[in-house]
Structure formats: C-alpha cells, structure tokens
Amino acid sequence: MIEIEKGSAGCPGLARLEPDDAMAVRGLFDRVSAESLYRRFFSPISRPDPFTSSLLRVDQLEREAVAAIEDGEVVGVAQYSRRPGAEYAEMAILVADDWQRQGLGTRMIAALSQTAVGHGVKAFAVDVQGDNYGAHRLLRRVAPGLRLAFSGGVGEGSFPIASSR
C-alpha cells in the first residue's frame, strides 16, 4: 500500500492498493456482509479468493484502487477500471458494514478521482441496484446532477470528475 492520507483517531487513512496487498484486502472480506458483497458485485461472493483478486487487479493506470485503512486493516475500497486510453472508467465501492455512513465512500471517491484525473479519466460510470439506498445517497453527495437510467432494477449513469488542485 502507498499511503496517500494519514489517518487520525477514529478517522481511517487512505492508501493506494498494490497487487501484493492480498493479505490486507483479504481481511475486508470478513468485515463485509453477504448483502454488501452482493450490492457491490451484483452476485453472491462466498469465498475470499475471487473477492481479493477482483479488488487487486490494479496497474496504476487503467485500473486503480484506493483503500480506507484503520489500524492497519482495510475497511473500504473504491476502484476504477477502464479500457486502455478511454476517457471514462467504471467505478465501484465497498465499505465494511461497521464503517458505512461515516463519510469513507465520499473520501475514497475524492482520492480515486484525483488519481483518475491524473491518468486522463474524465468521468466515472456507475451501476447501482435500485434498492441500494446507501449508494444512492453517496452518489447524490459526490455527483449531485447524476441521472440514472434504470433497466431490470439496475441504474446506470456517469458523472464528470475534476481535479480539485
């Protein structure tokens, strides 16, 4: 992991994940409910290996992941992936159940956006289940003008990202 923001009492730090962070990411699997996993992957995930490999497919250009770290443990991950050179990237987020609704998603998306902009990404595309109210609230905070098009209970949309530098 590469630290990008130091944590403080009760406020996790942020770090960029690297492919060799499997042990740290593996611990997140145990802190996430089956429902949260389903909401993130749109499929049941019952074993940690596919979970870990999915989150660690990073190359620091087309695929990137930012983790929230508390006491050396990963408690959330935001990631993007795109086709080589594309101006938009698919973005997804997962936060341990005990850490949800505490602002981690907003912070991780902001940090991920900074990295993405530096690599030429101009927008994030998202898919969200219609009844995932927590994700809808998060998206309203980070992308107030976002409009989702729903089909089969899943909303799809995209929003521009910009550097705050």
mmCIF file with all atom_site columns, C-alpha atoms in Angstrom:
data_model
loop_
_atom_site.group_PDB
_atom_site.id
_atom_site.type_symbol
_atom_site.label_atom_id
_atom_site.label_alt_id
_atom_site.label_comp_id
_atom_site.label_asym_id
_atom_site.label_entity_id
_atom_site.label_seq_id
_atom_site.pdbx_PDB_ins_code
_atom_site.Cartn_x
_atom_site.Cartn_y
_atom_site.Cartn_z
_atom_site.occupancy
_atom_site.B_iso_or_equiv
_atom_site.pdbx_formal_charge
_atom_site.auth_seq_id
_atom_site.auth_comp_id
_atom_site.auth_asym_id
_atom_site.auth_atom_id
_atom_site.pdbx_PDB_model_num
ATOM 1   C CA . MET A 1 1   ? 0.000   0.000   0.000   1.00 0.00 ? 1   MET A CA 1
ATOM 2   C CA . ILE A 1 2   ? 1.061   3.528   -0.694  1.00 0.00 ? 2   ILE A CA 1
ATOM 3   C CA . GLU A 1 3   ? -0.244  5.969   1.902   1.00 0.00 ? 3   GLU A CA 1
ATOM 4   C CA . ILE A 1 4   ? -1.988  8.998   0.410   1.00 0.00 ? 4   ILE A CA 1
ATOM 5   C CA . GLU A 1 5   ? -3.687  10.405  3.517   1.00 0.00 ? 5   GLU A CA 1
ATOM 6   C CA . LYS A 1 6   ? -2.753  9.779   7.131   1.00 0.00 ? 6   LYS A CA 1
ATOM 7   C CA . GLY A 1 7   ? -5.469  8.618   9.496   1.00 0.00 ? 7   GLY A CA 1
ATOM 8   C CA . SER A 1 8   ? -6.250  10.099  12.892  1.00 0.00 ? 8   SER A CA 1
ATOM 9   C CA . ALA A 1 9   ? -8.249  8.970   15.917  1.00 0.00 ? 9   ALA A CA 1
ATOM 10  C CA . GLY A 1 10  ? -11.416 7.355   14.568  1.00 0.00 ? 10  GLY A CA 1
ATOM 11  C CA . CYS A 1 11  ? -10.765 8.582   11.037  1.00 0.00 ? 11  CYS A CA 1
ATOM 12  C CA . PRO A 1 12  ? -9.175  5.997   8.726   1.00 0.00 ? 12  PRO A CA 1
ATOM 13  C CA . GLY A 1 13  ? -6.319  6.942   6.462   1.00 0.00 ? 13  GLY A CA 1
ATOM 14  C CA . LEU A 1 14  ? -6.304  6.350   2.712   1.00 0.00 ? 14  LEU A CA 1
ATOM 15  C CA . ALA A 1 15  ? -3.841  4.341   0.631   1.00 0.00 ? 15  ALA A CA 1
ATOM 16  C CA . ARG A 1 16  ? -3.441  3.188   -2.959  1.00 0.00 ? 16  ARG A CA 1
ATOM 17  C CA . LEU A 1 17  ? -3.586  -0.577  -3.224  1.00 0.00 ? 17  LEU A CA 1
ATOM 18  C CA . GLU A 1 18  ? -0.915  -2.570  -4.991  1.00 0.00 ? 18  GLU A CA 1
ATOM 19  C CA . PRO A 1 19  ? -1.156  -6.121  -6.396  1.00 0.00 ? 19  PRO A CA 1
ATOM 20  C CA . ASP A 1 20  ? 0.746   -7.593  -3.426  1.00 0.00 ? 20  ASP A CA 1
ATOM 21  C CA . ASP A 1 21  ? -1.725  -6.300  -0.787  1.00 0.00 ? 21  ASP A CA 1
ATOM 22  C CA . ALA A 1 22  ? -3.723  -9.549  -0.755  1.00 0.00 ? 22  ALA A CA 1
ATOM 23  C CA . MET A 1 23  ? -3.460  -10.210 2.981   1.00 0.00 ? 23  MET A CA 1
ATOM 24  C CA . ALA A 1 24  ? -4.717  -6.739  3.879   1.00 0.00 ? 24  ALA A CA 1
ATOM 25  C CA . VAL A 1 25  ? -7.595  -6.911  1.395   1.00 0.00 ? 25  VAL A CA 1
ATOM 26  C CA . ARG A 1 26  ? -8.499  -10.449 2.495   1.00 0.00 ? 26  ARG A CA 1
ATOM 27  C CA . GLY A 1 27  ? -9.431  -9.084  5.918   1.00 0.00 ? 27  GLY A CA 1
ATOM 28  C CA . LEU A 1 28  ? -12.071 -6.813  4.376   1.00 0.00 ? 28  LEU A CA 1
ATOM 29  C CA . PHE A 1 29  ? -13.944 -9.900  3.176   1.00 0.00 ? 29  PHE A CA 1
ATOM 30  C CA . ASP A 1 30  ? -14.571 -10.896 6.799   1.00 0.00 ? 30  ASP A CA 1
ATOM 31  C CA . ARG A 1 31  ? -15.907 -7.418  7.677   1.00 0.00 ? 31  ARG A CA 1
ATOM 32  C CA . VAL A 1 32  ? -18.473 -7.252  4.877   1.00 0.00 ? 32  VAL A CA 1
ATOM 33  C CA . SER A 1 33  ? -21.905 -8.866  4.998   1.00 0.00 ? 33  SER A CA 1
ATOM 34  C CA . ALA A 1 34  ? -23.224 -11.102 2.231   1.00 0.00 ? 34  ALA A CA 1
ATOM 35  C CA . GLU A 1 35  ? -25.692 -8.331  1.355   1.00 0.00 ? 35  GLU A CA 1
ATOM 36  C CA . SER A 1 36  ? -22.939 -5.715  0.999   1.00 0.00 ? 36  SER A CA 1
ATOM 37  C CA . LEU A 1 37  ? -20.936 -8.093  -1.196  1.00 0.00 ? 37  LEU A CA 1
ATOM 38  C CA . TYR A 1 38  ? -23.985 -8.704  -3.379  1.00 0.00 ? 38  TYR A CA 1
ATOM 39  C CA . ARG A 1 39  ? -24.619 -4.967  -3.685  1.00 0.00 ? 39  ARG A CA 1
ATOM 40  C CA . ARG A 1 40  ? -21.027 -4.400  -4.824  1.00 0.00 ? 40  ARG A CA 1
ATOM 41  C CA . PHE A 1 41  ? -20.575 -7.379  -7.161  1.00 0.00 ? 41  PHE A CA 1
ATOM 42  C CA . PHE A 1 42  ? -24.230 -7.957  -8.205  1.00 0.00 ? 42  PHE A CA 1
ATOM 43  C CA . SER A 1 43  ? -23.583 -11.612 -7.479  1.00 0.00 ? 43  SER A CA 1
ATOM 44  C CA . PRO A 1 44  ? -23.124 -13.705 -4.354  1.00 0.00 ? 44  PRO A CA 1
ATOM 45  C CA . ILE A 1 45  ? -19.487 -13.996 -3.322  1.00 0.00 ? 45  ILE A CA 1
ATOM 46  C CA . SER A 1 46  ? -18.814 -16.749 -0.802  1.00 0.00 ? 46  SER A CA 1
ATOM 47  C CA . ARG A 1 47  ? -15.044 -17.209 -0.961  1.00 0.00 ? 47  ARG A CA 1
ATOM 48  C CA . PRO A 1 48  ? -12.324 -14.636 -0.274  1.00 0.00 ? 48  PRO A CA 1
ATOM 49  C CA . ASP A 1 49  ? -10.009 -15.546 -3.183  1.00 0.00 ? 49  ASP A CA 1
ATOM 50  C CA . PRO A 1 50  ? -12.204 -14.237 -6.063  1.00 0.00 ? 50  PRO A CA 1
ATOM 51  C CA . PHE A 1 51  ? -13.026 -11.200 -3.914  1.00 0.00 ? 51  PHE A CA 1
ATOM 52  C CA . THR A 1 52  ? -9.367  -10.412 -3.248  1.00 0.00 ? 52  THR A CA 1
ATOM 53  C CA . SER A 1 53  ? -8.229  -10.948 -6.835  1.00 0.00 ? 53  SER A CA 1
ATOM 54  C CA . SER A 1 54  ? -11.051 -8.716  -8.108  1.00 0.00 ? 54  SER A CA 1
ATOM 55  C CA . LEU A 1 55  ? -10.028 -5.847  -5.838  1.00 0.00 ? 55  LEU A CA 1
ATOM 56  C CA . LEU A 1 56  ? -6.317  -6.209  -6.568  1.00 0.00 ? 56  LEU A CA 1
ATOM 57  C CA . ARG A 1 57  ? -6.402  -6.140  -10.351 1.00 0.00 ? 57  ARG A CA 1
ATOM 58  C CA . VAL A 1 58  ? -4.604  -2.804  -10.339 1.00 0.00 ? 58  VAL A CA 1
ATOM 59  C CA . ASP A 1 59  ? -1.946  -1.432  -12.660 1.00 0.00 ? 59  ASP A CA 1
ATOM 60  C CA . GLN A 1 60  ? -1.896  2.217   -11.502 1.00 0.00 ? 60  GLN A CA 1
ATOM 61  C CA . LEU A 1 61  ? -3.133  3.409   -14.921 1.00 0.00 ? 61  LEU A CA 1
ATOM 62  C CA . GLU A 1 62  ? -6.173  1.615   -16.358 1.00 0.00 ? 62  GLU A CA 1
ATOM 63  C CA . ARG A 1 63  ? -7.130  0.043   -13.016 1.00 0.00 ? 63  ARG A CA 1
ATOM 64  C CA . GLU A 1 64  ? -6.662  1.720   -9.663  1.00 0.00 ? 64  GLU A CA 1
ATOM 65  C CA . ALA A 1 65  ? -7.920  1.154   -6.121  1.00 0.00 ? 65  ALA A CA 1
ATOM 66  C CA . VAL A 1 66  ? -7.939  3.348   -3.040  1.00 0.00 ? 66  VAL A CA 1
ATOM 67  C CA . ALA A 1 67  ? -8.437  1.762   0.384   1.00 0.00 ? 67  ALA A CA 1
ATOM 68  C CA . ALA A 1 68  ? -9.538  3.178   3.709   1.00 0.00 ? 68  ALA A CA 1
ATOM 69  C CA . ILE A 1 69  ? -7.150  1.913   6.403   1.00 0.00 ? 69  ILE A CA 1
ATOM 70  C CA . GLU A 1 70  ? -7.856  1.792   10.151  1.00 0.00 ? 70  GLU A CA 1
ATOM 71  C CA . ASP A 1 71  ? -5.207  0.334   12.474  1.00 0.00 ? 71  ASP A CA 1
ATOM 72  C CA . GLY A 1 72  ? -3.539  -1.412  9.524   1.00 0.00 ? 72  GLY A CA 1
ATOM 73  C CA . GLU A 1 73  ? -6.815  -3.042  8.393   1.00 0.00 ? 73  GLU A CA 1
ATOM 74  C CA . VAL A 1 74  ? -8.621  -2.345  5.115   1.00 0.00 ? 74  VAL A CA 1
ATOM 75  C CA . VAL A 1 75  ? -12.152 -1.151  5.921   1.00 0.00 ? 75  VAL A CA 1
ATOM 76  C CA . GLY A 1 76  ? -13.174 0.036   2.450   1.00 0.00 ? 76  GLY A CA 1
ATOM 77  C CA . VAL A 1 77  ? -12.112 0.097   -1.187  1.00 0.00 ? 77  VAL A CA 1
ATOM 78  C CA . ALA A 1 78  ? -13.038 2.332   -4.128  1.00 0.00 ? 78  ALA A CA 1
ATOM 79  C CA . GLN A 1 79  ? -11.756 1.298   -7.525  1.00 0.00 ? 79  GLN A CA 1
ATOM 80  C CA . TYR A 1 80  ? -11.947 2.179   -11.179 1.00 0.00 ? 80  TYR A CA 1
ATOM 81  C CA . SER A 1 81  ? -11.194 0.308   -14.363 1.00 0.00 ? 81  SER A CA 1
ATOM 82  C CA . ARG A 1 82  ? -11.277 1.410   -17.961 1.00 0.00 ? 82  ARG A CA 1
ATOM 83  C CA . ARG A 1 83  ? -10.378 0.243   -21.408 1.00 0.00 ? 83  ARG A CA 1
ATOM 84  C CA . PRO A 1 84  ? -6.876  1.401   -22.385 1.00 0.00 ? 84  PRO A CA 1
ATOM 85  C CA . GLY A 1 85  ? -6.923  5.135   -23.056 1.00 0.00 ? 85  GLY A CA 1
ATOM 86  C CA . ALA A 1 86  ? -10.689 5.575   -22.574 1.00 0.00 ? 86  ALA A CA 1
ATOM 87  C CA . GLU A 1 87  ? -11.843 8.889   -21.091 1.00 0.00 ? 87  GLU A CA 1
ATOM 88  C CA . TYR A 1 88  ? -14.338 7.234   -18.754 1.00 0.00 ? 88  TYR A CA 1
ATOM 89  C CA . ALA A 1 89  ? -13.870 4.454   -16.209 1.00 0.00 ? 89  ALA A CA 1
ATOM 90  C CA . GLU A 1 90  ? -16.209 2.122   -14.364 1.00 0.00 ? 90  GLU A CA 1
ATOM 91  C CA . MET A 1 91  ? -16.161 2.989   -10.657 1.00 0.00 ? 91  MET A CA 1
ATOM 92  C CA . ALA A 1 92  ? -17.219 0.782   -7.741  1.00 0.00 ? 92  ALA A CA 1
ATOM 93  C CA . ILE A 1 93  ? -17.001 0.999   -3.969  1.00 0.00 ? 93  ILE A CA 1
ATOM 94  C CA . LEU A 1 94  ? -17.261 -1.326  -0.987  1.00 0.00 ? 94  LEU A CA 1
ATOM 95  C CA . VAL A 1 95  ? -17.177 -0.311  2.680   1.00 0.00 ? 95  VAL A CA 1
ATOM 96  C CA . ALA A 1 96  ? -17.157 -2.679  5.672   1.00 0.00 ? 96  ALA A CA 1
ATOM 97  C CA . ASP A 1 97  ? -20.583 -2.743  7.271   1.00 0.00 ? 97  ASP A CA 1
ATOM 98  C CA . ASP A 1 98  ? -19.408 -1.204  10.572  1.00 0.00 ? 98  ASP A CA 1
ATOM 99  C CA . TRP A 1 99  ? -17.885 1.740   8.676   1.00 0.00 ? 99  TRP A CA 1
ATOM 100 C CA . GLN A 1 100 ? -20.790 2.583   6.374   1.00 0.00 ? 100 GLN A CA 1
ATOM 101 C CA . ARG A 1 101 ? -22.469 6.008   6.622   1.00 0.00 ? 101 ARG A CA 1
ATOM 102 C CA . GLN A 1 102 ? -19.367 7.653   8.091   1.00 0.00 ? 102 GLN A CA 1
ATOM 103 C CA . GLY A 1 103 ? -18.062 9.517   5.041   1.00 0.00 ? 103 GLY A CA 1
ATOM 104 C CA . LEU A 1 104 ? -15.490 6.939   3.891   1.00 0.00 ? 104 LEU A CA 1
ATOM 105 C CA . GLY A 1 105 ? -17.114 6.489   0.493   1.00 0.00 ? 105 GLY A CA 1
ATOM 106 C CA . THR A 1 106 ? -17.023 10.216  -0.182  1.00 0.00 ? 106 THR A CA 1
ATOM 107 C CA . ARG A 1 107 ? -13.356 10.448  0.829   1.00 0.00 ? 107 ARG A CA 1
ATOM 108 C CA . MET A 1 108 ? -12.301 7.390   -1.173  1.00 0.00 ? 108 MET A CA 1
ATOM 109 C CA . ILE A 1 109 ? -14.100 8.591   -4.300  1.00 0.00 ? 109 ILE A CA 1
ATOM 110 C CA . ALA A 1 110 ? -12.438 12.016  -3.983  1.00 0.00 ? 110 ALA A CA 1
ATOM 111 C CA . ALA A 1 111 ? -8.994  10.398  -3.702  1.00 0.00 ? 111 ALA A CA 1
ATOM 112 C CA . LEU A 1 112 ? -9.735  7.975   -6.535  1.00 0.00 ? 112 LEU A CA 1
ATOM 113 C CA . SER A 1 113 ? -10.904 10.892  -8.693  1.00 0.00 ? 113 SER A CA 1
ATOM 114 C CA . GLN A 1 114 ? -7.599  12.704  -8.165  1.00 0.00 ? 114 GLN A CA 1
ATOM 115 C CA . THR A 1 115 ? -5.672  9.662   -9.353  1.00 0.00 ? 115 THR A CA 1
ATOM 116 C CA . ALA A 1 116 ? -8.042  9.073   -12.273 1.00 0.00 ? 116 ALA A CA 1
ATOM 117 C CA . VAL A 1 117 ? -7.822  12.676  -13.495 1.00 0.00 ? 117 VAL A CA 1
ATOM 118 C CA . GLY A 1 118 ? -4.036  12.372  -13.416 1.00 0.00 ? 118 GLY A CA 1
ATOM 119 C CA . HIS A 1 119 ? -4.359  9.411   -15.790 1.00 0.00 ? 119 HIS A CA 1
ATOM 120 C CA . GLY A 1 120 ? -6.691  11.166  -18.229 1.00 0.00 ? 120 GLY A CA 1
ATOM 121 C CA . VAL A 1 121 ? -10.033 9.875   -16.935 1.00 0.00 ? 121 VAL A CA 1
ATOM 122 C CA . LYS A 1 122 ? -12.757 12.494  -17.320 1.00 0.00 ? 122 LYS A CA 1
ATOM 123 C CA . ALA A 1 123 ? -15.815 10.644  -15.978 1.00 0.00 ? 123 ALA A CA 1
ATOM 124 C CA . PHE A 1 124 ? -16.846 7.718   -13.819 1.00 0.00 ? 124 PHE A CA 1
ATOM 125 C CA . ALA A 1 125 ? -19.589 5.333   -14.921 1.00 0.00 ? 125 ALA A CA 1
ATOM 126 C CA . VAL A 1 126 ? -21.597 3.575   -12.214 1.00 0.00 ? 126 VAL A CA 1
ATOM 127 C CA . ASP A 1 127 ? -24.141 0.781   -11.947 1.00 0.00 ? 127 ASP A CA 1
ATOM 128 C CA . VAL A 1 128 ? -26.283 0.681   -8.818  1.00 0.00 ? 128 VAL A CA 1
ATOM 129 C CA . GLN A 1 129 ? -29.151 -1.528  -7.734  1.00 0.00 ? 129 GLN A CA 1
ATOM 130 C CA . GLY A 1 130 ? -32.394 0.384   -7.457  1.00 0.00 ? 130 GLY A CA 1
ATOM 131 C CA . ASP A 1 131 ? -32.907 -0.503  -3.805  1.00 0.00 ? 131 ASP A CA 1
ATOM 132 C CA . ASN A 1 132 ? -29.335 0.265   -2.714  1.00 0.00 ? 132 ASN A CA 1
ATOM 133 C CA . TYR A 1 133 ? -30.329 3.435   -0.899  1.00 0.00 ? 133 TYR A CA 1
ATOM 134 C CA . GLY A 1 134 ? -26.927 3.935   0.729   1.00 0.00 ? 134 GLY A CA 1
ATOM 135 C CA . ALA A 1 135 ? -25.241 4.005   -2.682  1.00 0.00 ? 135 ALA A CA 1
ATOM 136 C CA . HIS A 1 136 ? -27.876 6.423   -3.993  1.00 0.00 ? 136 HIS A CA 1
ATOM 137 C CA . ARG A 1 137 ? -27.205 8.804   -1.074  1.00 0.00 ? 137 ARG A CA 1
ATOM 138 C CA . LEU A 1 138 ? -23.461 8.573   -1.685  1.00 0.00 ? 138 LEU A CA 1
ATOM 139 C CA . LEU A 1 139 ? -23.875 9.300   -5.396  1.00 0.00 ? 139 LEU A CA 1
ATOM 140 C CA . ARG A 1 140 ? -26.094 12.327  -4.643  1.00 0.00 ? 140 ARG A CA 1
ATOM 141 C CA . ARG A 1 141 ? -23.244 13.711  -2.498  1.00 0.00 ? 141 ARG A CA 1
ATOM 142 C CA . VAL A 1 142 ? -20.404 13.119  -4.952  1.00 0.00 ? 142 VAL A CA 1
ATOM 143 C CA . ALA A 1 143 ? -22.368 13.702  -8.184  1.00 0.00 ? 143 ALA A CA 1
ATOM 144 C CA . PRO A 1 144 ? -25.416 15.890  -7.425  1.00 0.00 ? 144 PRO A CA 1
ATOM 145 C CA . GLY A 1 145 ? -26.544 16.116  -11.059 1.00 0.00 ? 145 GLY A CA 1
ATOM 146 C CA . LEU A 1 146 ? -26.255 12.393  -11.775 1.00 0.00 ? 146 LEU A CA 1
ATOM 147 C CA . ARG A 1 147 ? -29.244 10.869  -13.560 1.00 0.00 ? 147 ARG A CA 1
ATOM 148 C CA . LEU A 1 148 ? -29.539 7.092   -13.585 1.00 0.00 ? 148 LEU A CA 1
ATOM 149 C CA . ALA A 1 149 ? -31.291 5.164   -16.355 1.00 0.00 ? 149 ALA A CA 1
ATOM 150 C CA . PHE A 1 150 ? -32.956 2.074   -14.889 1.00 0.00 ? 150 PHE A CA 1
ATOM 151 C CA . SER A 1 151 ? -33.452 -1.273  -16.543 1.00 0.00 ? 151 SER A CA 1
ATOM 152 C CA . GLY A 1 152 ? -34.136 -4.534  -14.754 1.00 0.00 ? 152 GLY A CA 1
ATOM 153 C CA . GLY A 1 153 ? -33.772 -2.885  -11.352 1.00 0.00 ? 153 GLY A CA 1
ATOM 154 C CA . VAL A 1 154 ? -30.275 -1.525  -12.053 1.00 0.00 ? 154 VAL A CA 1
ATOM 155 C CA . GLY A 1 155 ? -29.498 2.139   -12.588 1.00 0.00 ? 155 GLY A CA 1
ATOM 156 C CA . GLU A 1 156 ? -26.686 3.151   -14.928 1.00 0.00 ? 156 GLU A CA 1
ATOM 157 C CA . GLY A 1 157 ? -25.148 6.580   -15.233 1.00 0.00 ? 157 GLY A CA 1
ATOM 158 C CA . SER A 1 158 ? -21.956 8.562   -15.408 1.00 0.00 ? 158 SER A CA 1
ATOM 159 C CA . PHE A 1 159 ? -20.646 11.760  -13.913 1.00 0.00 ? 159 PHE A CA 1
ATOM 160 C CA . PRO A 1 160 ? -17.692 14.013  -14.727 1.00 0.00 ? 160 PRO A CA 1
ATOM 161 C CA . ILE A 1 161 ? -14.762 14.148  -12.362 1.00 0.00 ? 161 ILE A CA 1
ATOM 162 C CA . ALA A 1 162 ? -12.376 17.030  -11.988 1.00 0.00 ? 162 ALA A CA 1
ATOM 163 C CA . SER A 1 163 ? -9.165  17.690  -10.169 1.00 0.00 ? 163 SER A CA 1
ATOM 164 C CA . SER A 1 164 ? -9.534  19.808  -7.036  1.00 0.00 ? 164 SER A CA 1
ATOM 165 C CA . ARG A 1 165 ? -5.966  21.038  -7.295  1.00 0.00 ? 165 ARG A CA 1
#
